Backbone as JSON, one array per atom type, in Angstrom:
{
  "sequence": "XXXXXXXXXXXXXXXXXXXXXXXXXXXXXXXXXXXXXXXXXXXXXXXXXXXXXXXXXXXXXXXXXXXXXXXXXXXXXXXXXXXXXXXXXXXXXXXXXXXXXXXXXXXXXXXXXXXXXXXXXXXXXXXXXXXXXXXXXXXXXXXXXXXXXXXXXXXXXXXXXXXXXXXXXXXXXXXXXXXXXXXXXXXXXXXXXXXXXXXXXXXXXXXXXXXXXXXXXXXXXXXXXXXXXXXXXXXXXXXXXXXXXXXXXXXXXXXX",
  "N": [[0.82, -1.21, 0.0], [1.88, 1.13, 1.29], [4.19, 1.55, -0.84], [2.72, 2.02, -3.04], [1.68, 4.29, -2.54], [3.31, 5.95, -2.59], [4.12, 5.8, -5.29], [2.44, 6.92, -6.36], [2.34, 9.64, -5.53], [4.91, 10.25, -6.72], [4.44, 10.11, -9.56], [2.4, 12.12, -9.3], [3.62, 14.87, -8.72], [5.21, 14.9, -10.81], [3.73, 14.98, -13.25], [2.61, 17.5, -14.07], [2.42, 19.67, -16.37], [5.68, 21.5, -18.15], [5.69, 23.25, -19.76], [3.64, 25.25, -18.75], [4.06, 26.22, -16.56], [4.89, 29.56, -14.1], [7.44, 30.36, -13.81], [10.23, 29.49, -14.93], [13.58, 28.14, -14.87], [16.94, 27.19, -15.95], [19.96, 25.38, -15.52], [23.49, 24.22, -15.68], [26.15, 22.46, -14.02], [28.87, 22.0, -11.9], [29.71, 20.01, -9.39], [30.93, 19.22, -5.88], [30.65, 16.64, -3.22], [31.42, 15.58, -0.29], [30.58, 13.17, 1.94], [29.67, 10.62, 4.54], [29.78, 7.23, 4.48], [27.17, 6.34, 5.64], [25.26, 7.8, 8.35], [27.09, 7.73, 11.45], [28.94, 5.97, 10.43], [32.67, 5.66, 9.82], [34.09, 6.38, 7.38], [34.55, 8.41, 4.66], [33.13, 9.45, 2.0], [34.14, 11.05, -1.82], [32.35, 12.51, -4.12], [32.48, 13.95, -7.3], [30.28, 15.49, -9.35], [27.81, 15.99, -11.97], [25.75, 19.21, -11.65], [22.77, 19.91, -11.85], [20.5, 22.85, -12.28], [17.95, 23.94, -11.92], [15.05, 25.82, -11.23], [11.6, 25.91, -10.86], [8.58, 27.42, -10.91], [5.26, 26.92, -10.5], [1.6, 25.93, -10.65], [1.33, 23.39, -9.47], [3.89, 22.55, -8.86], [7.26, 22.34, -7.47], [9.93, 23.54, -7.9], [13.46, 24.07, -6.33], [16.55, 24.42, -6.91], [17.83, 21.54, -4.78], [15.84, 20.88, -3.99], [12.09, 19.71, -4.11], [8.81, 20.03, -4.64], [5.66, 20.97, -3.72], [3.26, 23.05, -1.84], [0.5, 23.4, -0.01], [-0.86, 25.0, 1.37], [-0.87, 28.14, 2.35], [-0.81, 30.51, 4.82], [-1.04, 33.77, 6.72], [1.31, 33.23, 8.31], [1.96, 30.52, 8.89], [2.69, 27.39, 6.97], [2.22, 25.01, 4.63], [3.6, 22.14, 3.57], [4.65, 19.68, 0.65], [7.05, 17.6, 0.28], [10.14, 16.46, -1.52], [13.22, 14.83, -0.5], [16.47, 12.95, -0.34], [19.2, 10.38, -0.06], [22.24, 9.36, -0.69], [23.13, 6.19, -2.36], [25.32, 3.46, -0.95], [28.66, 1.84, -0.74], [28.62, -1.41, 1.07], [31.34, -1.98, 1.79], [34.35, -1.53, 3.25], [33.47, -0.7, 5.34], [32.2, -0.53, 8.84], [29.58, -2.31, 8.29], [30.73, -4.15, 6.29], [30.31, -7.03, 4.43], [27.71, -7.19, 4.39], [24.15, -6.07, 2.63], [25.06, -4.25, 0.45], [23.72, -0.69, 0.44], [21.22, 1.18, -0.7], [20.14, 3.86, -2.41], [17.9, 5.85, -1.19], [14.83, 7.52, -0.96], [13.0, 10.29, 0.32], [9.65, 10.82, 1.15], [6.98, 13.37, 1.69], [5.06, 15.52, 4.23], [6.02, 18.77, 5.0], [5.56, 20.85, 8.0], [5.59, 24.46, 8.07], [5.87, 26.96, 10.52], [6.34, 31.01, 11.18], [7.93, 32.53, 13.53], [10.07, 34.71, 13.68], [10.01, 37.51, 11.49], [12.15, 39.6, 10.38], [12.93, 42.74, 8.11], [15.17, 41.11, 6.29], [15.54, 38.8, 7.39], [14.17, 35.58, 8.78], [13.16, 33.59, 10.88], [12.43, 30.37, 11.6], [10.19, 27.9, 12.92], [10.24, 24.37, 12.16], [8.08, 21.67, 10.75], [8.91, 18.54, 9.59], [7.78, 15.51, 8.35], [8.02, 12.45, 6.93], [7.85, 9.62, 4.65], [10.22, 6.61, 4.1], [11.91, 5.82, 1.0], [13.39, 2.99, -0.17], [15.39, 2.74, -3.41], [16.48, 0.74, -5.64], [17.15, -2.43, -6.95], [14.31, -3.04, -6.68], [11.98, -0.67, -5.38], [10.89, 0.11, -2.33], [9.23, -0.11, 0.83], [10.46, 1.79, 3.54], [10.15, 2.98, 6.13], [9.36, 5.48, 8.46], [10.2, 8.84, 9.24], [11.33, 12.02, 10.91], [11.57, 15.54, 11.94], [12.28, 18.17, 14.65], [12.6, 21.34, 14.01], [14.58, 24.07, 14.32], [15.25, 27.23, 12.03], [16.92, 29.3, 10.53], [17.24, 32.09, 8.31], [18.59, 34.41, 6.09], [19.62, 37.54, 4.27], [22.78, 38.37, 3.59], [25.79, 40.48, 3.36], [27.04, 41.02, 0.08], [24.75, 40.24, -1.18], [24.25, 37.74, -0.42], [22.6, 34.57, 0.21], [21.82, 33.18, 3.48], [21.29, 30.43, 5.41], [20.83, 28.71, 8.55], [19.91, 25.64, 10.09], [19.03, 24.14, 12.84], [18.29, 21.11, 15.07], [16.43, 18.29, 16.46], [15.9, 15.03, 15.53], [14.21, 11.92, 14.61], [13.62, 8.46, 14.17], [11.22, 5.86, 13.01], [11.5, 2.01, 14.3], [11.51, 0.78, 11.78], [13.12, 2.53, 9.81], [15.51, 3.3, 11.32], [16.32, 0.42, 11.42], [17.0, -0.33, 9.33], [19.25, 0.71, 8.11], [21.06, 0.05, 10.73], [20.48, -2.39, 11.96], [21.36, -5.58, 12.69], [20.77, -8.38, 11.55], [20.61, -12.41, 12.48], [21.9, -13.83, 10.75], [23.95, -11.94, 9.65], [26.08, -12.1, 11.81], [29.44, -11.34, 12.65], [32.96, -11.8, 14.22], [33.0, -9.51, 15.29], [30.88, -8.39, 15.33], [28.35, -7.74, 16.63], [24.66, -9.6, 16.86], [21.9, -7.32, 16.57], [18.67, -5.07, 17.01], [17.02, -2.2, 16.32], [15.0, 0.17, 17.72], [12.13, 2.34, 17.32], [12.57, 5.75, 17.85], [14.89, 8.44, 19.32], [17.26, 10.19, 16.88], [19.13, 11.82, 16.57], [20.89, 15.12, 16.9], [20.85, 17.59, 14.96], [22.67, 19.87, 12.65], [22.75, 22.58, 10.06], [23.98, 23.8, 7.69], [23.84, 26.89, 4.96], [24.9, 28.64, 2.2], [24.55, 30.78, -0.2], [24.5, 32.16, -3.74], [23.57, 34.15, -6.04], [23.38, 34.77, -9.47], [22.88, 37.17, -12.53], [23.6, 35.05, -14.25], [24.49, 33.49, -12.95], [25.1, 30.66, -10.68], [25.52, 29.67, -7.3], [27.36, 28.03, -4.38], [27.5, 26.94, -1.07], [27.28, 24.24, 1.22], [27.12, 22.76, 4.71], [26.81, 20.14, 7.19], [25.85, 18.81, 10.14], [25.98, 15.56, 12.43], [25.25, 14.53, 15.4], [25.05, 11.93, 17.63], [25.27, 10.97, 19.98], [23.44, 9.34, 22.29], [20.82, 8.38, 21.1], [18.83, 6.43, 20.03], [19.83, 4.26, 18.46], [22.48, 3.81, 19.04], [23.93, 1.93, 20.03], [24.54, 0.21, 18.29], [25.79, -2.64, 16.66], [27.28, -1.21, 14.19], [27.51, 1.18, 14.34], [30.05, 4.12, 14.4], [30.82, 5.9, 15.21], [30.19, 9.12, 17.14], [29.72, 11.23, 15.82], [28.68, 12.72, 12.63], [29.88, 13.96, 9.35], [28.59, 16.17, 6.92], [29.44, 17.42, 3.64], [29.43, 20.05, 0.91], [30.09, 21.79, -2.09], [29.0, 23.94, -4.76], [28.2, 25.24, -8.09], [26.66, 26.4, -10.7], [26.13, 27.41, -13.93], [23.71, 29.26, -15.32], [21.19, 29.26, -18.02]],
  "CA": [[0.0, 0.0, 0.0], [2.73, 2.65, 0.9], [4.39, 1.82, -2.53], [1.56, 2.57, -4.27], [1.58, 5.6, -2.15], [4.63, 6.63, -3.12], [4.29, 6.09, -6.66], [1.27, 7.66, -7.33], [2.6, 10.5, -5.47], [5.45, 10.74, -7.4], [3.33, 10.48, -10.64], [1.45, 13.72, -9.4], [4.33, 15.73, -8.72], [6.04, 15.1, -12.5], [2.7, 15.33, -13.85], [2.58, 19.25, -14.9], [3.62, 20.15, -17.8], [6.7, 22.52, -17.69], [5.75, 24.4, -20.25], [2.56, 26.1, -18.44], [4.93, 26.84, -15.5], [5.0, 30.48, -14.26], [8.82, 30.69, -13.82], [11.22, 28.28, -15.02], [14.8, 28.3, -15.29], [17.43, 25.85, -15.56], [21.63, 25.19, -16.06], [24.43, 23.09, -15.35], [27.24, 22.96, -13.91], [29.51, 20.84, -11.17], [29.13, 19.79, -7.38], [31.66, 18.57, -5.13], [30.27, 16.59, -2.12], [31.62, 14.66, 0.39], [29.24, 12.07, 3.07], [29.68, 9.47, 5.46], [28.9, 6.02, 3.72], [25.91, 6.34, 6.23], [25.52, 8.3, 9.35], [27.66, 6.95, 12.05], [30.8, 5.3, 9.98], [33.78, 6.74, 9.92], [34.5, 6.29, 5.89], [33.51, 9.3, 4.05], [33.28, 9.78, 0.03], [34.03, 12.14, -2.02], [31.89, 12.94, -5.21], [32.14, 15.2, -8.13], [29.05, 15.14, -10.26], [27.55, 17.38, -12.6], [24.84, 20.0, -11.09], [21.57, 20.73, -12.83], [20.34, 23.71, -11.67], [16.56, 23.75, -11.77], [14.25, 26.43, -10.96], [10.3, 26.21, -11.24], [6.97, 28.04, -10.01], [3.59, 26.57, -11.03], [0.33, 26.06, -9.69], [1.37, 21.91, -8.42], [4.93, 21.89, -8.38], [7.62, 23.9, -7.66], [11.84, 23.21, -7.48], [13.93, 24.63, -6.14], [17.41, 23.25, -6.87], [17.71, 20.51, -4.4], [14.43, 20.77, -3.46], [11.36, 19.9, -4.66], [7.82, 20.18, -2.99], [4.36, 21.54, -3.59], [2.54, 24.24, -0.97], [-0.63, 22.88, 0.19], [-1.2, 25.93, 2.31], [-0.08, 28.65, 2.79], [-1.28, 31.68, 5.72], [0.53, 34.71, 6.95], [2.6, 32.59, 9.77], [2.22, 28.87, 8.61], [3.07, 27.01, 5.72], [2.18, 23.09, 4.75], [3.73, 22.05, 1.7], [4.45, 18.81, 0.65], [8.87, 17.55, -0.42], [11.16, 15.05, -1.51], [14.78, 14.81, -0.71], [17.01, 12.03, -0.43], [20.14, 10.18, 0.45], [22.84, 8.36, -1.84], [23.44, 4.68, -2.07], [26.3, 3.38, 0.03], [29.17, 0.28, -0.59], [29.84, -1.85, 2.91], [32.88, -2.23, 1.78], [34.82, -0.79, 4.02], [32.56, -0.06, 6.64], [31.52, -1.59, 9.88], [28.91, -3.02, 7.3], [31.66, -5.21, 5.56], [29.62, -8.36, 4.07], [26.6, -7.18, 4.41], [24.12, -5.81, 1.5], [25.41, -2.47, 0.06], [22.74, 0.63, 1.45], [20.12, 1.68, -1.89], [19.66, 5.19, -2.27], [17.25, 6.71, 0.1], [13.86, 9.19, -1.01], [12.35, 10.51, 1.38], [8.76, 11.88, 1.02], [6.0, 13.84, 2.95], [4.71, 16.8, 4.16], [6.4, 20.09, 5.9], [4.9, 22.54, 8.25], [6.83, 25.68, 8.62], [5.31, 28.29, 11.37], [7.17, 31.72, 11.04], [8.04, 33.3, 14.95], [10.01, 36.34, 13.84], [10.38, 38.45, 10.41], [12.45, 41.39, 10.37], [13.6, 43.19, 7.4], [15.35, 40.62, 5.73], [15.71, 38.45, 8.59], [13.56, 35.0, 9.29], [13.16, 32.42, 11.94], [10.73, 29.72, 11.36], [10.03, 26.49, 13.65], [9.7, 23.67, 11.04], [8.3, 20.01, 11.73], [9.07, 17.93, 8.19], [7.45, 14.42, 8.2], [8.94, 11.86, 5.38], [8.08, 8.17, 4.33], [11.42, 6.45, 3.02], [11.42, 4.39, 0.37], [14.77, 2.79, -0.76], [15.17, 2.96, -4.47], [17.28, -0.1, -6.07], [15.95, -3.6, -8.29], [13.09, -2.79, -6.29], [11.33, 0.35, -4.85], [10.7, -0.57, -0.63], [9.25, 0.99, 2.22], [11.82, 1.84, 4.75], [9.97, 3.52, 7.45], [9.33, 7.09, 8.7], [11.26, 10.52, 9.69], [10.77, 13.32, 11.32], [12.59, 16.05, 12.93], [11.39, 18.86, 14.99], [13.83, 22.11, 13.71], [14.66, 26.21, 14.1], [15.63, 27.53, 10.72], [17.1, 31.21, 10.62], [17.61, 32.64, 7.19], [19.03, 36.32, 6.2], [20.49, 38.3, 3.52], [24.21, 38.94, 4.26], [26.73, 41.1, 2.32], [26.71, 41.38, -1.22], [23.02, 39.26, -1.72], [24.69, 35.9, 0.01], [21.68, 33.85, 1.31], [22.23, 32.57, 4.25], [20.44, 30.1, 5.85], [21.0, 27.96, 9.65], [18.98, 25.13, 10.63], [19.47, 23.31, 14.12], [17.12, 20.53, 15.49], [16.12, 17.07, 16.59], [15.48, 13.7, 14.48], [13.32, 11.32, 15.2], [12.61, 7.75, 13.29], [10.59, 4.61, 13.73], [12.53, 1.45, 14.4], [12.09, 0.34, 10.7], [13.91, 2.89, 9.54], [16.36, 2.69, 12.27], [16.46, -0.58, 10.79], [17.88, -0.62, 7.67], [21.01, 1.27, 8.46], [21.92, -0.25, 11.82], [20.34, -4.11, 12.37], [22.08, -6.39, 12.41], [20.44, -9.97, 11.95], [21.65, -13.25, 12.9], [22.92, -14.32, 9.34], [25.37, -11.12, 9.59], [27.27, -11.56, 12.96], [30.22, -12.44, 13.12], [33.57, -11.73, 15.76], [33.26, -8.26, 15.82], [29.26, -8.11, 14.82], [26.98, -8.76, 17.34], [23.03, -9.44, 16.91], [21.51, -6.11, 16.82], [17.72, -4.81, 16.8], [16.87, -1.19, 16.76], [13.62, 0.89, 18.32], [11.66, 3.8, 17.57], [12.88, 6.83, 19.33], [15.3, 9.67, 18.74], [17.98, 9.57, 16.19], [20.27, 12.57, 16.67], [20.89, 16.19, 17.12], [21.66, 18.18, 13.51], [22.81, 21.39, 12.56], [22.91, 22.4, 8.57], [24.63, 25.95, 7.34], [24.23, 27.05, 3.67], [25.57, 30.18, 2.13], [24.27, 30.67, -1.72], [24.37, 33.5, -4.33], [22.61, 33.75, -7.59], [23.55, 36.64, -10.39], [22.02, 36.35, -13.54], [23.99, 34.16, -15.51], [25.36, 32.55, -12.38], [24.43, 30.57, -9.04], [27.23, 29.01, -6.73], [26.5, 27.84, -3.02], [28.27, 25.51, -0.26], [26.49, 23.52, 2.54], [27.82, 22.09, 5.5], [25.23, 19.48, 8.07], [26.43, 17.8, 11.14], [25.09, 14.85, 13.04], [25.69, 14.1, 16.5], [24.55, 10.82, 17.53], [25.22, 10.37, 21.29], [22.25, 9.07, 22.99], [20.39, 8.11, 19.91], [18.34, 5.06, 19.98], [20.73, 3.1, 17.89], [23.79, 4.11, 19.62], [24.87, 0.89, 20.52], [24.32, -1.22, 16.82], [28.13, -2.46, 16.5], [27.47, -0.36, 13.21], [28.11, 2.66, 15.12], [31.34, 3.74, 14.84], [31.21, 7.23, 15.86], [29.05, 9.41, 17.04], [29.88, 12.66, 15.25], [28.98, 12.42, 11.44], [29.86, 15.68, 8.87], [28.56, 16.24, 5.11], [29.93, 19.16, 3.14], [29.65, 20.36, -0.74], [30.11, 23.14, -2.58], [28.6, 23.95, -6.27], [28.44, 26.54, -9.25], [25.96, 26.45, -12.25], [25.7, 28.39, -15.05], [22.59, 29.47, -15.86], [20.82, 29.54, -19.25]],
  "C": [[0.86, 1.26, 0.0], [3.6, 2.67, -0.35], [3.82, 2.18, -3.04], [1.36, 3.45, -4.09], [1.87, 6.47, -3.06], [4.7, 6.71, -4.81], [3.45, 7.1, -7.47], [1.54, 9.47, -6.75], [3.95, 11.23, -6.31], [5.1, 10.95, -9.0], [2.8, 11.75, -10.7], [2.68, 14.6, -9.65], [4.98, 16.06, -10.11], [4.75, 15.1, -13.58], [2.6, 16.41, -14.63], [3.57, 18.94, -15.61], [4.26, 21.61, -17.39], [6.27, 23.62, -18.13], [4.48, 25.64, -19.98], [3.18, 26.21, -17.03], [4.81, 28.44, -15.36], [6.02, 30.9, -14.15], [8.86, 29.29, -14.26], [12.59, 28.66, -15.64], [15.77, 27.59, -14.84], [19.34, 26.24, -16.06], [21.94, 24.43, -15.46], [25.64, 23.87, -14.72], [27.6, 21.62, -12.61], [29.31, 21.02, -9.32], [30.49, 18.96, -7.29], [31.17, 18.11, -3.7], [31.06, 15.5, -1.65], [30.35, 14.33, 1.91], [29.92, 11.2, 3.41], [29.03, 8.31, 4.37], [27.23, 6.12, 4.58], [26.42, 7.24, 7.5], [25.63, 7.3, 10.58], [28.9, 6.13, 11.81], [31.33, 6.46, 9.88], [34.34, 6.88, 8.2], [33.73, 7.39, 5.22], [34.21, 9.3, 2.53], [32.79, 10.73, -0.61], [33.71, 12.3, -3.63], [32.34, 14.19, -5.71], [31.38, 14.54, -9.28], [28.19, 16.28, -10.89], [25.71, 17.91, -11.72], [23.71, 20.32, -11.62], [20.93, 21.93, -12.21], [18.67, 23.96, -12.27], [15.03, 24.7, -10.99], [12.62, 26.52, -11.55], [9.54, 26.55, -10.25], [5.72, 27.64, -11.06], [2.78, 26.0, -9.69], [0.51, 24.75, -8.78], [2.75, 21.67, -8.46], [6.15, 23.16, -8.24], [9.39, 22.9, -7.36], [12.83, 24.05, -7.93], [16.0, 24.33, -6.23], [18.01, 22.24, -6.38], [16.58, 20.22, -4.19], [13.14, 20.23, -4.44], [10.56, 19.46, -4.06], [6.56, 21.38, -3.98], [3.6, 21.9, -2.34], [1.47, 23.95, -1.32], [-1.73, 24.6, 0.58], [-0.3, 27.06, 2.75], [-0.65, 30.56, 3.73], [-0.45, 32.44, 5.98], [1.82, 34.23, 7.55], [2.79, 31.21, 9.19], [1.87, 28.69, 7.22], [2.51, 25.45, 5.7], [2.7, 22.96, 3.41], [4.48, 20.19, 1.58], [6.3, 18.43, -0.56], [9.45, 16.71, -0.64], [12.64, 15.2, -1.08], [15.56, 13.22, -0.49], [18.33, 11.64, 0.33], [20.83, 8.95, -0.68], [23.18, 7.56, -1.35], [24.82, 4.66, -1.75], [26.91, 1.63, 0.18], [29.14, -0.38, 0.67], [30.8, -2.5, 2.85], [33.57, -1.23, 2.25], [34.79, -0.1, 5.12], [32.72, -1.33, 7.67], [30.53, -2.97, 9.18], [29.59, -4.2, 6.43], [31.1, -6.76, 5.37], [28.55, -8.3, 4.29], [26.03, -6.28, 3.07], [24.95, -4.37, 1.52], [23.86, -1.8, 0.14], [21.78, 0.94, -0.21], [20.02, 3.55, -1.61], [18.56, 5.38, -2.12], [16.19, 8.04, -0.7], [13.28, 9.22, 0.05], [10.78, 11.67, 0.86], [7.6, 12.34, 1.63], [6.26, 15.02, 3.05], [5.64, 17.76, 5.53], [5.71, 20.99, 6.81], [5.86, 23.32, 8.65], [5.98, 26.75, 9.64], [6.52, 29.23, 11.49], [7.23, 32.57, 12.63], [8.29, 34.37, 14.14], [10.44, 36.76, 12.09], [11.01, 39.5, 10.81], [13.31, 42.01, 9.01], [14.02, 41.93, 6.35], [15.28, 38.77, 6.09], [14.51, 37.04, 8.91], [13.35, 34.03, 10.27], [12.12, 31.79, 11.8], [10.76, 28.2, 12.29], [9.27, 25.53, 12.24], [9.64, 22.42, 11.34], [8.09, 18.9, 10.0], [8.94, 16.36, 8.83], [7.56, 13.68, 7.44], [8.4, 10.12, 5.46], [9.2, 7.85, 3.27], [11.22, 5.78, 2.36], [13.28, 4.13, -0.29], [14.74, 2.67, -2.52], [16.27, 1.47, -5.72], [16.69, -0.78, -7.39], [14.85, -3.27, -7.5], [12.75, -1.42, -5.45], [10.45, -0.35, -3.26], [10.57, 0.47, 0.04], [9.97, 0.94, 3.59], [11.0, 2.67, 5.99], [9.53, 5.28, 7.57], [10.07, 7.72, 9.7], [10.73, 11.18, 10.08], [11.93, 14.22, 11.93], [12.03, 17.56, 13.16], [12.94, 20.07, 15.13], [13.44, 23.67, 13.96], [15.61, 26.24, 13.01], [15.84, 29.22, 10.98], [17.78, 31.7, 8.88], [17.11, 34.05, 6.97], [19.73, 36.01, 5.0], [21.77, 39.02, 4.18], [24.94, 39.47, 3.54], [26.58, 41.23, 1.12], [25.76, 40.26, -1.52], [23.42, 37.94, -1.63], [23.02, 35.62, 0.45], [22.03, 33.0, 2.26], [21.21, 31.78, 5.5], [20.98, 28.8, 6.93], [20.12, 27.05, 10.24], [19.61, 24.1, 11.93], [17.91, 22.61, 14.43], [17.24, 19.02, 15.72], [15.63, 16.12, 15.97], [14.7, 13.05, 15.31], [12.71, 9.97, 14.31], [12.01, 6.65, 13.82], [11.34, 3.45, 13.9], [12.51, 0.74, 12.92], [12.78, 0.85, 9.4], [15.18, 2.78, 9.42], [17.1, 1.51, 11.63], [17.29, -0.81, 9.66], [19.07, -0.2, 7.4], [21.62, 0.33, 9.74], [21.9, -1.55, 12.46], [21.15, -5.11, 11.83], [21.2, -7.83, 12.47], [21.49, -10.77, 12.08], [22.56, -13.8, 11.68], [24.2, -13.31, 9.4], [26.25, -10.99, 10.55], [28.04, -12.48, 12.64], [31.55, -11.83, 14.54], [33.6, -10.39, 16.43], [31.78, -7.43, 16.06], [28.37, -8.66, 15.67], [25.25, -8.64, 16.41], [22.45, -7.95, 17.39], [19.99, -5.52, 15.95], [17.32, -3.57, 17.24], [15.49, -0.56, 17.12], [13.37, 2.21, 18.12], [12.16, 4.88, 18.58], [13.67, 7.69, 17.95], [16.65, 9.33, 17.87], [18.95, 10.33, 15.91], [19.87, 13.82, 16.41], [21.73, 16.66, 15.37], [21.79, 19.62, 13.49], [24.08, 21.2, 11.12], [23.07, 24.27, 8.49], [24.81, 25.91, 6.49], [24.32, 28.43, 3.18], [25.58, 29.9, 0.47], [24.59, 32.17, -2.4], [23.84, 33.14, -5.86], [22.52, 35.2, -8.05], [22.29, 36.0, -11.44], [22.16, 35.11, -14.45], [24.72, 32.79, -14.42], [24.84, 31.62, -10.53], [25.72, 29.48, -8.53], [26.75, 29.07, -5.01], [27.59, 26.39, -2.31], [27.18, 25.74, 0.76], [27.83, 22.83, 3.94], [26.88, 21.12, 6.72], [26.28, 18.75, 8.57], [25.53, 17.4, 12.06], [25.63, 14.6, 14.5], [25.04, 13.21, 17.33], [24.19, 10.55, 19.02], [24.04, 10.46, 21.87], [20.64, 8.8, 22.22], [19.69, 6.68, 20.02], [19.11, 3.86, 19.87], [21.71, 3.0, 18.08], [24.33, 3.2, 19.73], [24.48, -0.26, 19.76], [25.97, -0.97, 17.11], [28.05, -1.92, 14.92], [27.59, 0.91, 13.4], [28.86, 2.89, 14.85], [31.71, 5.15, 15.2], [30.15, 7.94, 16.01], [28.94, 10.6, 16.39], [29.37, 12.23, 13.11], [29.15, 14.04, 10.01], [29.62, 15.17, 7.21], [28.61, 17.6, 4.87], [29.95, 18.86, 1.55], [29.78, 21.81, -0.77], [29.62, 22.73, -4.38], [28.51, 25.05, -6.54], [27.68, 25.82, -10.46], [25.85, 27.57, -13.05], [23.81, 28.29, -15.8], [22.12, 30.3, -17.29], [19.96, 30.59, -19.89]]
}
């Protein structure tokens, strides 16, 4: 049933046609990111992959260049809108994971509310509670569970038209989420691998800092998001292996 969710929701969203869009504008260009094979190993990899740069406004869809998400609702203070984002597939070679499957890349989808506390000038602060069903994406399309995380977001205009935007906040998934990154069944232990079954609860403390700019011909932007794990539900899968985890990129598109 939540496959069929998921599909038919992603059906709607690529549905509109582009060309009755009320903005759209698009380019290329390159990304450099580095990630943790998963959050919690200590092995991180480092991509370069080309950037599409992707801007639309219409009446059911809207993207933003990582983003993308349709606004259900929207009042002076609160927002509901409805997003996908994701997470890339991951070898366990080399990991704690070592002989077990390799990780599927990760969508995540569901609805946002944003409530806005303070405006000033340029200036926002918004309490945001983003709700997500995962689905892993491989030979088969699978439901992995649900997300959440209950966040403060502060975004401002800084110096020459940087955007700058700070989010800090708390995770939160179910244990068959949990699951799929950090269980261990009994077919996979072995001297260093115990038996390991994880539980609903909390899933770590984050804090994400991005700093963009966008001329006309040009847009260019780094991120930086850190996880901090200690006291985390799953803290003690022997797939742990630290509790700190850091992802960082930087990109530049040319726009058409």
């Amino acid at each position: 049933m939540l496959k069929k969710i998921f599909l038919f929701s992603v059906s709607f969203l690529f549905s509109v046609n582009l060309f009755s869009s009320d903005s759209f504008k698009y380019g290329l260009g390159l990304s450099i990111v580095s990630t943790p094979s998963y959050v919690g190993s200590k092995k991180q990899n480092t991509t370069v992959v080309p950037f599409p740069y992707i801007e639309l406004r219409s009446k059911y869809i809207n993207i933003d260049k990582d983003k993308i998400y349709n606004e259900f609702y929207n009042s002076h203070r609160t927002k509901i809108e409805f997003s996908i984002r994701g997470m890339l597939p991951a070898d366990s070679e080399g990991t704690l994971r070592e002989g077990m499957k390799d990780l599927d890349a990760i969508v995540e989808i569901g609805p946002k509310l944003t409530y806005n506390l303070v405006t000033k000038n340029l200036m926002k602060i918004d309490f945001e509670v983003p709700v997500r069903a995962a689905f892993s994406i491989g030979s088969n399309i699978d439901y992995q569970g649900l997300l959440g995380s209950l966040d403060l977001s502060y975004k401002n205009i800084i110096f020459n038209d940087y955007k700058l935007r700070f989010t800090t906040g708390l995770g939160f998934a179910d244990k068959k989420f949990n699951n799929y990154y950090y269980e261990v069944t009994s077919s996979n232990v072995n001297a260093t691998r115990s038996e390991y079954h994880s539980k609903s609860g909390y899933s770590g403390f984050h804090n994400t800092m991005a700093i963009t700019k966008k001329t006309e011909h040009f847009w260019y932007g780094g991120f930086m998001k850190h996880y901090y794990l200690e006291n985390t539900i799953f803290e003690d899968s022997p797939l742990v292996e630290t509790n700190s985890a850091l992802f960082y990129g930087l990109a530049f598109s040319y726009i058409f």
